[in-house]
mmCIF file of C-alpha atoms in Angstrom:
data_model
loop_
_atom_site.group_PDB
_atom_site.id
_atom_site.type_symbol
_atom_site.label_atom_id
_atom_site.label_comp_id
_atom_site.label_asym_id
_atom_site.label_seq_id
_atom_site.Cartn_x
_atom_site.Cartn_y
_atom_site.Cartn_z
ATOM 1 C CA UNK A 1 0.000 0.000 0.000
ATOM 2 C CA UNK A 2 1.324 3.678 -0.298
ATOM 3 C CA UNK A 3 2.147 5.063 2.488
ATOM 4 C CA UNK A 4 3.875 7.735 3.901
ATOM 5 C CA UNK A 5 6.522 7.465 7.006
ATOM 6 C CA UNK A 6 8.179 10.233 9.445
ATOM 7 C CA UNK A 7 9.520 7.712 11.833
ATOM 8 C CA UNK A 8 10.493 9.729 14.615
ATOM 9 C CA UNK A 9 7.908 10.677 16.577
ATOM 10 C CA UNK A 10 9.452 13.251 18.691
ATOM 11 C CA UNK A 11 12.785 14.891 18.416
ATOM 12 C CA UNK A 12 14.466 17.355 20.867
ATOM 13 C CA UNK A 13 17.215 19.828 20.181
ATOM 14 C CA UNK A 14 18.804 22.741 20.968
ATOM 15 C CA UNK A 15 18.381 26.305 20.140
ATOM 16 C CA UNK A 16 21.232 26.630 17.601
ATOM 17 C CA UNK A 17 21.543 23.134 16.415
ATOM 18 C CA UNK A 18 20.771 21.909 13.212
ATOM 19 C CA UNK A 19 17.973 19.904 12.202
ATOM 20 C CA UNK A 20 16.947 17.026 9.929
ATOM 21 C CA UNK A 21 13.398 15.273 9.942
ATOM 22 C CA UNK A 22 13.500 12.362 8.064
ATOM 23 C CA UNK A 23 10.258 11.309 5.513
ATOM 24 C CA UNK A 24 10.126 8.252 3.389
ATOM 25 C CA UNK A 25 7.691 7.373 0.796
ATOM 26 C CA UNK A 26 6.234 4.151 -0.551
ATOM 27 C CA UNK A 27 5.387 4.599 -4.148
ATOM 28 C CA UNK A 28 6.537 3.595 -7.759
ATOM 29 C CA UNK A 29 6.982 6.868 -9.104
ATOM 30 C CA UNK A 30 7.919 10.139 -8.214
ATOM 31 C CA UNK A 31 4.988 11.845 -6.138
ATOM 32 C CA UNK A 32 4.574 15.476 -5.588
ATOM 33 C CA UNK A 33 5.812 15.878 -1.417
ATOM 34 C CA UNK A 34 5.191 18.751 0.596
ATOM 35 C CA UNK A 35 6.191 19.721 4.156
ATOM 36 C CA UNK A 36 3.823 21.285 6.683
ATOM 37 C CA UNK A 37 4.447 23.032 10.369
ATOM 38 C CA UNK A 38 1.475 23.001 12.748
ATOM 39 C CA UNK A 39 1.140 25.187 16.242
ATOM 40 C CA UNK A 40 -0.681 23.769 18.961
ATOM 41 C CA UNK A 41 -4.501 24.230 17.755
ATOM 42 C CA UNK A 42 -3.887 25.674 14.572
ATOM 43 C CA UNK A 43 -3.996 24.308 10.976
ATOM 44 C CA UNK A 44 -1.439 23.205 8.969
ATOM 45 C CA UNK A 45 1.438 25.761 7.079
ATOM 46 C CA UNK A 46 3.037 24.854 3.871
ATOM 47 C CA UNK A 47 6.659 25.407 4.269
ATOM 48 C CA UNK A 48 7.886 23.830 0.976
ATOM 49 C CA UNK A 49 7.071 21.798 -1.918
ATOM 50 C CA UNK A 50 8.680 19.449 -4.441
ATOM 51 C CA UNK A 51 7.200 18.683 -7.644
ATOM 52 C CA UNK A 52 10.095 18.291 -10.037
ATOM 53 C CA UNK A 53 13.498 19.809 -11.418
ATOM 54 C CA UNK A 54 16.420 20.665 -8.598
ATOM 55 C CA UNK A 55 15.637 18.340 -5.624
ATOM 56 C CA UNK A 56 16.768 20.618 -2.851
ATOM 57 C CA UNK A 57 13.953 22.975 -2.075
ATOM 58 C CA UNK A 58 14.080 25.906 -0.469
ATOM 59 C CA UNK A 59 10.841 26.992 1.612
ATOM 60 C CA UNK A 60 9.612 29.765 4.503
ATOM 61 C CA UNK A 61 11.732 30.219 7.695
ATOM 62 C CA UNK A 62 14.710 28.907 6.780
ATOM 63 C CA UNK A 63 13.862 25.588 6.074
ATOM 64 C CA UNK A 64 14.784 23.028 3.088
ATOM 65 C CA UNK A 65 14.217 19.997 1.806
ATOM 66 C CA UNK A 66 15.954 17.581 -0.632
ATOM 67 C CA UNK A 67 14.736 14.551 -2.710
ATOM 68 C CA UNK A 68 16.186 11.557 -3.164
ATOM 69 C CA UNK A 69 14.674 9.107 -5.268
ATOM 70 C CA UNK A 70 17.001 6.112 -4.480
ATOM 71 C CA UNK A 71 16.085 6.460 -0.958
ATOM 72 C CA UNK A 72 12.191 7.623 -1.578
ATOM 73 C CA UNK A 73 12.972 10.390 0.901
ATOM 74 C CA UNK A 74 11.967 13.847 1.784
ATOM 75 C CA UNK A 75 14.216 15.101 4.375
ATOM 76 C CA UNK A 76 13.172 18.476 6.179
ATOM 77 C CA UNK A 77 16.765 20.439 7.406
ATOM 78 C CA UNK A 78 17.305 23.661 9.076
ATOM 79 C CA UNK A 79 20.802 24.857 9.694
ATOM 80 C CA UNK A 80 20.218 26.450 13.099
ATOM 81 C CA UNK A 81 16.777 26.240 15.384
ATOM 82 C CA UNK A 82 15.071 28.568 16.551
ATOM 83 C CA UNK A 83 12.719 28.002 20.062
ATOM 84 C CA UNK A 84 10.046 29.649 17.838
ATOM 85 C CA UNK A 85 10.159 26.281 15.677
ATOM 86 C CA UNK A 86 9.068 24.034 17.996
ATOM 87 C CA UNK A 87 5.629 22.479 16.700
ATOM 88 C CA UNK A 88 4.580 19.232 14.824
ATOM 89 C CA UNK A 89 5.626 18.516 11.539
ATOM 90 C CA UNK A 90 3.944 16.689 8.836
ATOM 91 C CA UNK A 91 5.058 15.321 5.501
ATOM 92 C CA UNK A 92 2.588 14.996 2.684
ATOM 93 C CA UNK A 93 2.353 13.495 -0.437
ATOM 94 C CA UNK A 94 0.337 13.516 -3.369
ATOM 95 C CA UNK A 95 0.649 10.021 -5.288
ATOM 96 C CA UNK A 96 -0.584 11.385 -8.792
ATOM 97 C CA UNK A 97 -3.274 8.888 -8.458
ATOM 98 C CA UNK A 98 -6.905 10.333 -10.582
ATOM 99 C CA UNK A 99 -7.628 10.963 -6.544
ATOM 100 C CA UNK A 100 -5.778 14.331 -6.183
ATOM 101 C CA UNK A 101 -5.276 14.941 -2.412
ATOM 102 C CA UNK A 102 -2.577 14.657 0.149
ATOM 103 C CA UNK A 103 -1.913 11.684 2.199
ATOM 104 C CA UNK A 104 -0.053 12.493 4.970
ATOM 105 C CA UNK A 105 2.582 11.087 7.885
ATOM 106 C CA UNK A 106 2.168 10.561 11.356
ATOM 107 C CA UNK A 107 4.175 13.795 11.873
ATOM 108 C CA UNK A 108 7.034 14.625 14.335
ATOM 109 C CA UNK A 109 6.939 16.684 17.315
ATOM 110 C CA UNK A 110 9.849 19.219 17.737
ATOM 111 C CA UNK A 111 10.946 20.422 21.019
ATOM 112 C CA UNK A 112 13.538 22.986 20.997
ATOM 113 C CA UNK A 113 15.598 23.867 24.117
ATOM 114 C CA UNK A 114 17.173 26.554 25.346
ATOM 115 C CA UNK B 1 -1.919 33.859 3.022
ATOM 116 C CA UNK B 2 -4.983 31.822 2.371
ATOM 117 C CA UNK B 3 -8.693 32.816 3.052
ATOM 118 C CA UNK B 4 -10.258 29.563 4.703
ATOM 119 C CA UNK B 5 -12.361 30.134 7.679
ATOM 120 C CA UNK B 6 -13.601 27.689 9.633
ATOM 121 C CA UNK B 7 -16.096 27.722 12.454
ATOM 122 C CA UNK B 8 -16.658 27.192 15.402
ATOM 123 C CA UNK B 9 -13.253 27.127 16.538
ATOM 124 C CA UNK B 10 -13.945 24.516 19.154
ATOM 125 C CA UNK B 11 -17.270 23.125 20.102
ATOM 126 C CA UNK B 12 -18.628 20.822 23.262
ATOM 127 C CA UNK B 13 -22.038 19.190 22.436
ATOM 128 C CA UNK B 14 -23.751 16.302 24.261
ATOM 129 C CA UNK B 15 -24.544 13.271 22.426
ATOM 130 C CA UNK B 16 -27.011 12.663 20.209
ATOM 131 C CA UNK B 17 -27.243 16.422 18.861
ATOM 132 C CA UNK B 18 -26.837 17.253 15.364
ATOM 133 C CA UNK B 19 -24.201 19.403 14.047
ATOM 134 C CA UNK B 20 -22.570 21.195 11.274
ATOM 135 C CA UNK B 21 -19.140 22.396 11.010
ATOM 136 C CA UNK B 22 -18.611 25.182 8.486
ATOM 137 C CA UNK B 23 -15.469 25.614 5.936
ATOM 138 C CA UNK B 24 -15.499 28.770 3.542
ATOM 139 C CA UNK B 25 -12.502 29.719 1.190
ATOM 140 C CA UNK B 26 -12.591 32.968 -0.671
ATOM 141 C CA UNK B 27 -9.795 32.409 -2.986
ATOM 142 C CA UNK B 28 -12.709 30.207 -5.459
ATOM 143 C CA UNK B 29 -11.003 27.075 -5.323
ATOM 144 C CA UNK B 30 -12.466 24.170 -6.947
ATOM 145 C CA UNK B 31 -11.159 21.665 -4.636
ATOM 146 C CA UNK B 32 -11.907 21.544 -1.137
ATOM 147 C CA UNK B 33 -10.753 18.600 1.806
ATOM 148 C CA UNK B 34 -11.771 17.716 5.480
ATOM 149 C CA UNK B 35 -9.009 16.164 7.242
ATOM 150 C CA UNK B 36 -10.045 14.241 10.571
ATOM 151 C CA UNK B 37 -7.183 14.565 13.515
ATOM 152 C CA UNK B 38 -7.099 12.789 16.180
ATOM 153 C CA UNK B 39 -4.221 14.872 19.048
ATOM 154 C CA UNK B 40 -1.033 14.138 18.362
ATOM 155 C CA UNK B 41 -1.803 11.883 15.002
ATOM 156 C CA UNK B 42 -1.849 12.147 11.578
ATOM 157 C CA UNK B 43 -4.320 13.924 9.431
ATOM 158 C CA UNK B 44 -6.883 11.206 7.618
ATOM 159 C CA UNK B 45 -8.743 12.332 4.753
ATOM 160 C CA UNK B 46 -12.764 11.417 5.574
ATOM 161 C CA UNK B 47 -14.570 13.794 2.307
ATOM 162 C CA UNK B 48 -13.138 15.859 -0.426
ATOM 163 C CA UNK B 49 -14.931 17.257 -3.420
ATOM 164 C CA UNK B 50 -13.254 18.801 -6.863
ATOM 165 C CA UNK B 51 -16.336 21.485 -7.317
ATOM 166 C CA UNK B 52 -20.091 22.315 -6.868
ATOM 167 C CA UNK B 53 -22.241 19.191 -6.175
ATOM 168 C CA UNK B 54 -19.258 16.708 -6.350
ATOM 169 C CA UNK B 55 -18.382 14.796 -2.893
ATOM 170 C CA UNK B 56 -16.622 11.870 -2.551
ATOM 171 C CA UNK B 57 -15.449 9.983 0.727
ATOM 172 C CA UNK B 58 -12.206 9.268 1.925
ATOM 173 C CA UNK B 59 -10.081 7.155 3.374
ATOM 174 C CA UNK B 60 -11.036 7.135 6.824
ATOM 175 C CA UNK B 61 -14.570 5.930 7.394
ATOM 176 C CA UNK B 62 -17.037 8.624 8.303
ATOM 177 C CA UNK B 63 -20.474 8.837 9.810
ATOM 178 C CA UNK B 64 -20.694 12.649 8.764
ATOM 179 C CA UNK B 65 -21.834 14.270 5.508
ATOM 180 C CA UNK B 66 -20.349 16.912 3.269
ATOM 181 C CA UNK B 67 -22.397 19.424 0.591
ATOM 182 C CA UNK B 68 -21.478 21.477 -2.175
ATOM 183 C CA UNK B 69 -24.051 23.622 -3.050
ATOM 184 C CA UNK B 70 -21.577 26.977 -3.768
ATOM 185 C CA UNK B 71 -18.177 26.856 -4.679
ATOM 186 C CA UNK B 72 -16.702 28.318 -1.434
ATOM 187 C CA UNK B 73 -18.655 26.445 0.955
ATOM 188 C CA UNK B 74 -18.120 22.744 2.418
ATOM 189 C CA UNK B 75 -20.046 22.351 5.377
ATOM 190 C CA UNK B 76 -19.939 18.889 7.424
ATOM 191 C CA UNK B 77 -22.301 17.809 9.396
ATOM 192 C CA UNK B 78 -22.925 14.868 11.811
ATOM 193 C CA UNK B 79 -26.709 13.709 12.065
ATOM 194 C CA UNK B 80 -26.108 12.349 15.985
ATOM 195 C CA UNK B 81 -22.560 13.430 17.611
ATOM 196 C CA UNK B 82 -21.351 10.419 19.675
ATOM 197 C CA UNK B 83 -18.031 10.813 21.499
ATOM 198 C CA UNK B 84 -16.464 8.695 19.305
ATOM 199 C CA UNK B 85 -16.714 11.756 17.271
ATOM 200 C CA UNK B 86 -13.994 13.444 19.255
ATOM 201 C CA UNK B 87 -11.373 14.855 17.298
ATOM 202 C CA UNK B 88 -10.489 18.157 15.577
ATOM 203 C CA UNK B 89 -11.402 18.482 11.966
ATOM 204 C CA UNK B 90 -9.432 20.412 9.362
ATOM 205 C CA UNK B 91 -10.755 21.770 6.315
ATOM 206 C CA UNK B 92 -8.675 22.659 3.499
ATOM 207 C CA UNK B 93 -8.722 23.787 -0.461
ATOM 208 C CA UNK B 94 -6.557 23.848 -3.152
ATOM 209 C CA UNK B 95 -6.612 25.188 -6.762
ATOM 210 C CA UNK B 96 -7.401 23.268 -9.922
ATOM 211 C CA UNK B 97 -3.918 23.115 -11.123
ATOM 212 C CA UNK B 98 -1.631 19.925 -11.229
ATOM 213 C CA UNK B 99 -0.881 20.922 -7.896
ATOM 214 C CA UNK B 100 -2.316 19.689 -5.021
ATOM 215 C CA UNK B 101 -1.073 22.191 -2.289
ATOM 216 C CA UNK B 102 -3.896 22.680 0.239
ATOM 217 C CA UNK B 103 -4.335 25.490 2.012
ATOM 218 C CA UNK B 104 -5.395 24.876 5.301
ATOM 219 C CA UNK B 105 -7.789 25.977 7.653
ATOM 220 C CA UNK B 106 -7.624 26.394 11.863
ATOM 221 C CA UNK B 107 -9.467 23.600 12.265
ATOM 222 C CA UNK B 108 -12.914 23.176 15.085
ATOM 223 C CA UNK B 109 -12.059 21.132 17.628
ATOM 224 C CA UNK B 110 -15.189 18.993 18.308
ATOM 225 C CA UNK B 111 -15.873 17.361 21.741
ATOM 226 C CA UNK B 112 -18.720 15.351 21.980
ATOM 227 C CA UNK B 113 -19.830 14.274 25.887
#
């Protein structure tokens, strides 16, 4: 089945650090993938999208991504946390199936500390 | 930034009541979601619809109902809340291009006692 996997759940880090979420994907081809940031009882934000050419992707507040289709990953990196960045994160993709909608991970929770 | 209101923001109804939970988007998108969350869980598709008086069900199984009577409306509605029904519920649109970027909105966070 498709499917869509952030396997870590929660990650902590420090105000400063770097950071990498990691995202794979279960699909034959190449789906469209998305990354999304939610606050505590808010929606969802789109922070950056892939849906072809270079396969690092630059998106809002200093975040990027970069495809790798050998690995069928999505990896969400940010060169240096900021406390304001702690909130769930949730990779999406669309499988360019006729059913055009996102299916999306289980998300990880960021903790940042000071 | 995206125009997609939802309301109520949260809501606490007893069980048994019937209730509707509004989405509007002003940006005339043809395509329009609602996203079930559970806290701390992923986001399951349970209705979606690609323009006026198309609805189709997700992949989550659903006791609610969705209408699309006007293009920026997508109102769900749950004949008898049980708490079951517990959850927060994200609506979201997106643009008839190959894209399928959704724009999301703040989601009502239903509790049903």
């Amino acid at each position: 089945a498709q499917s869509v996997t952030q396997p870590d759940i929660h990650i902590t880090v420090s105000e400063g650090a770097s950071l990498e979420l990691r995202c794979n994907y279960s699909y034959g081809a190449t789906p469209y993938l998305f990354w999304y940031v939610q606050s505590p009882g808010q929606g969802l934000q789109l922070l950056l999208k892939y849906f072809s050419g270079d396969t690092l992707v630059q998106g809002i507040k200093g975040f990027e991504a970069e495809f790798k289709r050998s690995q069928s990953s999505f990896n969400l990196r940010k060169p240096s946390v900021h406390w304001s960045d702690a909130a769930e994160y949730f990779c999406a993709v669309d499988m360019n199936t006729g059913r055009r909608a996102l299916t999306f991970g289980s998300g990880t929770r960021l903790q940042v500390q000071p | 930034e995206a125009d997609i209101y939802q309301t109520p923001r949260y809501l606490v109804i007893g069980t048994g009541k019937k209730i509707t939970l509004e989405c509007s988007q002003t940006m005339g998108h043809d395509k329009m979601y609602w996203y079930q969350q559970d806290p701390g869980m992923e986001l399951h598709l349970i209705h979606y619809s690609y323009g006026v008086n198309s609805t189709e069900k997700g992949d989550l199984s659903s006791e609610s109902t969705v209408s699309r009577i006007r293009t920026e409306h997508f109102p769900l509605t749950l004949e008898s809340a049980r708490p079951s029904h517990t959850s927060q519920y994200l609506c979201a649109s997106g643009d008839n291009s190959l894209s399928t970027e959704a724009f999301f909105g703040q989601g009502t966070r239903l509790t049903v006692v």
